[in-house]
mmCIF file of C-alpha atoms in Angstrom:
data_model
loop_
_atom_site.group_PDB
_atom_site.id
_atom_site.type_symbol
_atom_site.label_atom_id
_atom_site.label_comp_id
_atom_site.label_asym_id
_atom_site.label_seq_id
_atom_site.Cartn_x
_atom_site.Cartn_y
_atom_site.Cartn_z
ATOM 1 C CA UNK X 1 0.000 0.000 0.000
ATOM 2 C CA UNK X 2 1.221 3.481 -0.777
ATOM 3 C CA UNK X 3 2.262 5.496 2.284
ATOM 4 C CA UNK X 4 0.087 8.441 3.318
ATOM 5 C CA UNK X 5 0.046 10.339 6.607
ATOM 6 C CA UNK X 6 -3.205 10.082 8.561
ATOM 7 C CA UNK X 7 -5.388 13.207 8.351
ATOM 8 C CA UNK X 8 -4.570 15.749 11.026
ATOM 9 C CA UNK X 9 -6.863 17.275 13.596
ATOM 10 C CA UNK X 10 -7.146 21.065 13.827
ATOM 11 C CA UNK X 11 -5.650 21.041 17.329
ATOM 12 C CA UNK X 12 -3.256 18.881 19.322
ATOM 13 C CA UNK X 13 -5.190 19.145 22.570
ATOM 14 C CA UNK X 14 -5.517 15.380 23.146
ATOM 15 C CA UNK X 15 -1.915 14.634 22.159
ATOM 16 C CA UNK X 16 -0.550 17.363 24.424
ATOM 17 C CA UNK X 17 -2.755 16.205 27.303
ATOM 18 C CA UNK X 18 -1.709 12.579 26.857
ATOM 19 C CA UNK X 19 2.020 13.201 26.428
ATOM 20 C CA UNK X 20 2.306 15.929 29.079
ATOM 21 C CA UNK X 21 -0.063 14.636 31.765
ATOM 22 C CA UNK X 22 -0.024 10.855 31.256
ATOM 23 C CA UNK X 23 3.510 10.278 29.965
ATOM 24 C CA UNK X 24 5.168 13.330 31.611
ATOM 25 C CA UNK X 25 7.030 14.432 28.487
ATOM 26 C CA UNK X 26 8.620 17.886 28.731
ATOM 27 C CA UNK X 27 6.528 20.614 27.054
ATOM 28 C CA UNK X 28 9.680 22.073 25.474
ATOM 29 C CA UNK X 29 10.694 18.720 23.977
ATOM 30 C CA UNK X 30 7.169 17.978 22.725
ATOM 31 C CA UNK X 31 6.860 21.457 21.213
ATOM 32 C CA UNK X 32 10.226 21.152 19.453
ATOM 33 C CA UNK X 33 9.076 18.015 17.616
ATOM 34 C CA UNK X 34 5.517 19.307 17.030
ATOM 35 C CA UNK X 35 6.780 22.556 15.479
ATOM 36 C CA UNK X 36 8.731 20.485 12.935
ATOM 37 C CA UNK X 37 5.574 18.502 12.105
ATOM 38 C CA UNK X 38 7.071 15.297 13.512
ATOM 39 C CA UNK X 39 4.308 14.862 16.108
ATOM 40 C CA UNK X 40 0.662 15.708 15.523
ATOM 41 C CA UNK X 41 -2.867 14.593 16.382
ATOM 42 C CA UNK X 42 -4.810 12.626 13.804
ATOM 43 C CA UNK X 43 -8.538 12.747 13.207
ATOM 44 C CA UNK X 44 -9.874 9.595 11.582
ATOM 45 C CA UNK X 45 -13.375 8.218 11.158
ATOM 46 C CA UNK X 46 -14.165 4.600 11.940
ATOM 47 C CA UNK X 47 -15.019 2.354 8.999
ATOM 48 C CA UNK X 48 -18.747 2.741 9.691
ATOM 49 C CA UNK X 49 -18.165 6.494 10.185
ATOM 50 C CA UNK X 50 -19.838 6.522 13.601
ATOM 51 C CA UNK X 51 -16.731 7.268 15.673
ATOM 52 C CA UNK X 52 -13.831 9.696 15.444
ATOM 53 C CA UNK X 53 -10.410 8.500 16.546
ATOM 54 C CA UNK X 54 -7.686 10.869 17.751
ATOM 55 C CA UNK X 55 -4.184 9.402 17.904
ATOM 56 C CA UNK X 56 -0.692 10.734 18.414
ATOM 57 C CA UNK X 57 1.237 10.412 15.152
ATOM 58 C CA UNK X 58 5.040 10.223 15.201
ATOM 59 C CA UNK X 59 6.466 11.021 11.768
ATOM 60 C CA UNK X 60 9.766 9.891 10.280
ATOM 61 C CA UNK X 61 11.305 11.643 7.301
ATOM 62 C CA UNK X 62 13.957 10.821 4.736
ATOM 63 C CA UNK X 63 17.167 12.815 4.199
ATOM 64 C CA UNK X 64 15.188 15.390 2.158
ATOM 65 C CA UNK X 65 12.563 15.978 4.851
ATOM 66 C CA UNK X 66 9.852 13.986 3.036
ATOM 67 C CA UNK X 67 7.569 11.954 5.319
ATOM 68 C CA UNK X 68 8.167 8.222 4.761
ATOM 69 C CA UNK X 69 7.078 6.631 8.048
ATOM 70 C CA UNK X 70 4.475 7.202 10.731
ATOM 71 C CA UNK X 71 3.523 5.412 13.901
ATOM 72 C CA UNK X 72 0.113 5.968 15.468
ATOM 73 C CA UNK X 73 -0.292 5.684 19.228
ATOM 74 C CA UNK X 74 -3.597 5.812 21.038
ATOM 75 C CA UNK X 75 -4.094 8.816 23.312
ATOM 76 C CA UNK X 76 -6.759 6.882 25.197
ATOM 77 C CA UNK X 77 -5.751 6.664 28.843
ATOM 78 C CA UNK X 78 -8.631 4.307 29.648
ATOM 79 C CA UNK X 79 -9.533 1.080 27.935
ATOM 80 C CA UNK X 80 -7.492 -0.495 25.183
ATOM 81 C CA UNK X 81 -4.564 1.410 23.786
ATOM 82 C CA UNK X 82 -2.648 0.557 20.671
ATOM 83 C CA UNK X 83 0.311 1.524 18.541
ATOM 84 C CA UNK X 84 0.888 0.616 14.935
ATOM 85 C CA UNK X 85 2.912 1.718 11.968
ATOM 86 C CA UNK X 86 0.876 3.338 9.190
ATOM 87 C CA UNK X 87 0.489 1.094 6.140
ATOM 88 C CA UNK X 88 3.193 1.672 3.550
ATOM 89 C CA UNK X 89 5.699 3.061 6.092
ATOM 90 C CA UNK X 90 9.359 2.499 5.264
ATOM 91 C CA UNK X 91 11.025 1.201 8.450
ATOM 92 C CA UNK X 92 14.317 2.944 7.617
ATOM 93 C CA UNK X 93 12.768 6.366 8.175
ATOM 94 C CA UNK X 94 11.122 6.020 11.563
ATOM 95 C CA UNK X 95 10.812 8.864 14.094
ATOM 96 C CA UNK X 96 14.213 10.471 14.709
ATOM 97 C CA UNK X 97 16.256 13.582 15.428
ATOM 98 C CA UNK X 98 19.653 14.280 13.901
ATOM 99 C CA UNK X 99 22.169 16.202 15.998
ATOM 100 C CA UNK X 100 25.719 17.184 15.149
ATOM 101 C CA UNK X 101 27.815 15.178 17.625
ATOM 102 C CA UNK X 102 28.849 11.544 17.127
ATOM 103 C CA UNK X 103 26.313 9.858 19.442
ATOM 104 C CA UNK X 104 23.219 7.966 18.268
ATOM 105 C CA UNK X 105 20.710 6.958 20.964
ATOM 106 C CA UNK X 106 18.517 4.033 19.849
ATOM 107 C CA UNK X 107 15.053 3.364 21.340
ATOM 108 C CA UNK X 108 12.212 0.934 20.728
ATOM 109 C CA UNK X 109 9.425 3.549 20.663
ATOM 110 C CA UNK X 110 8.973 7.275 20.050
ATOM 111 C CA UNK X 111 7.682 7.835 23.594
ATOM 112 C CA UNK X 112 10.799 6.127 24.993
ATOM 113 C CA UNK X 113 12.898 8.570 22.960
ATOM 114 C CA UNK X 114 10.909 11.581 24.201
ATOM 115 C CA UNK X 115 11.049 10.321 27.797
ATOM 116 C CA UNK X 116 14.823 9.976 27.649
ATOM 117 C CA UNK X 117 15.232 13.518 26.332
ATOM 118 C CA UNK X 118 12.872 14.766 29.051
ATOM 119 C CA UNK X 119 15.053 13.122 31.703
ATOM 120 C CA UNK X 120 18.321 14.270 30.062
ATOM 121 C CA UNK X 121 17.534 17.680 28.510
ATOM 122 C CA UNK X 122 20.986 19.274 28.659
ATOM 123 C CA UNK X 123 22.134 19.958 25.078
ATOM 124 C CA UNK X 124 19.774 17.271 23.790
ATOM 125 C CA UNK X 125 19.653 18.817 20.304
ATOM 126 C CA UNK X 126 23.353 17.990 19.787
ATOM 127 C CA UNK X 127 22.743 14.225 19.998
ATOM 128 C CA UNK X 128 21.008 12.024 17.446
ATOM 129 C CA UNK X 129 18.068 9.803 18.378
ATOM 130 C CA UNK X 130 16.072 7.143 16.565
ATOM 131 C CA UNK X 131 12.994 5.119 17.539
ATOM 132 C CA UNK X 132 12.992 1.714 15.869
ATOM 133 C CA UNK X 133 9.225 1.311 16.330
ATOM 134 C CA UNK X 134 10.032 -2.223 17.418
ATOM 135 C CA UNK X 135 13.391 -3.968 17.704
ATOM 136 C CA UNK X 136 14.508 -4.298 14.068
ATOM 137 C CA UNK X 137 17.604 -2.268 13.192
ATOM 138 C CA UNK X 138 16.617 -0.776 9.810
ATOM 139 C CA UNK X 139 16.253 2.814 11.064
ATOM 140 C CA UNK X 140 19.447 2.634 13.132
ATOM 141 C CA UNK X 141 21.460 1.400 10.142
ATOM 142 C CA UNK X 142 19.970 4.070 7.857
ATOM 143 C CA UNK X 143 20.883 6.810 10.350
ATOM 144 C CA UNK X 144 24.454 5.508 10.565
ATOM 145 C CA UNK X 145 24.768 5.104 6.786
ATOM 146 C CA UNK X 146 23.481 8.596 5.975
ATOM 147 C CA UNK X 147 25.412 10.331 8.757
ATOM 148 C CA UNK X 148 29.077 9.284 8.827
ATOM 149 C CA UNK X 149 29.742 11.607 11.784
ATOM 150 C CA UNK X 150 27.809 9.131 13.977
ATOM 151 C CA UNK X 151 30.415 6.906 15.598
ATOM 152 C CA UNK X 152 28.858 5.685 18.843
ATOM 153 C CA UNK X 153 25.569 3.791 19.240
ATOM 154 C CA UNK X 154 23.907 3.866 22.645
ATOM 155 C CA UNK X 155 21.275 1.107 22.746
ATOM 156 C CA UNK X 156 18.446 2.219 25.054
ATOM 157 C CA UNK X 157 16.030 -0.649 24.565
ATOM 158 C CA UNK X 158 13.575 -1.963 27.127
ATOM 159 C CA UNK X 159 14.878 -4.188 29.898
ATOM 160 C CA UNK X 160 12.548 -7.056 29.021
ATOM 161 C CA UNK X 161 13.222 -10.298 27.147
ATOM 162 C CA UNK X 162 12.693 -8.731 23.699
ATOM 163 C CA UNK X 163 14.811 -5.677 24.513
ATOM 164 C CA UNK X 164 17.666 -7.686 26.012
ATOM 165 C CA UNK X 165 17.712 -10.019 22.990
ATOM 166 C CA UNK X 166 17.611 -7.022 20.626
ATOM 167 C CA UNK X 167 20.582 -5.336 22.337
ATOM 168 C CA UNK X 168 22.671 -8.460 21.707
ATOM 169 C CA UNK X 169 21.474 -8.820 18.111
ATOM 170 C CA UNK X 170 21.870 -5.111 17.261
ATOM 171 C CA UNK X 171 25.317 -5.016 18.874
ATOM 172 C CA UNK X 172 26.395 -7.848 16.587
ATOM 173 C CA UNK X 173 24.921 -6.094 13.535
ATOM 174 C CA UNK X 174 26.786 -2.913 14.467
ATOM 175 C CA UNK X 175 30.073 -4.790 14.817
ATOM 176 C CA UNK X 176 29.497 -6.421 11.413
ATOM 177 C CA UNK X 177 29.114 -2.909 9.957
ATOM 178 C CA UNK X 178 32.385 -1.758 11.508
ATOM 179 C CA UNK X 179 31.125 0.053 14.604
ATOM 180 C CA UNK X 180 33.063 -0.657 17.771
ATOM 181 C CA UNK X 181 31.676 2.049 20.067
ATOM 182 C CA UNK X 182 28.502 0.345 21.277
ATOM 183 C CA UNK X 183 27.037 0.980 24.693
ATOM 184 C CA UNK X 184 23.885 -0.599 26.130
ATOM 185 C CA UNK X 185 21.980 1.778 28.408
ATOM 186 C CA UNK X 186 19.297 0.104 30.505
ATOM 187 C CA UNK X 187 16.663 1.742 32.632
#
């Protein structure tokens, strides 16, 4: 299926409320990504057109700034929540920020990335960050390939079975690609 961003809502009231009040993301960090159009609130009708869904959308762009990936995350704080990549998304271009130093911080999810920056805000714009939107390394490898100044990968994956396995697997992939500065960072 051809990639297309979900339609946007006129405001980001639900996304701001969810990310600020439920997930405790810094307003400054959230605003920095929202102003670049990398986070927004969608407005989508259900198939039978009886319900309207509002989700947080985390956008990933290619090296030219063209949107190529999006992950939707429910802003519902009660009931079932979900997250899914938009159909047609290219996994190489998931949600990210490119800084100018040599460090790349790698996360499983966009909210993990935003949470880390919230907890470590000092000069955060200088570092590079990527959310894998899972545990596959496509986006990490693309960031490293397109940005030769990136020399160190800090793997900040979840400390669960899938995250621990992924740190080992991604470390091996990095070594195979010639990267020796690899540091796991666990919560």
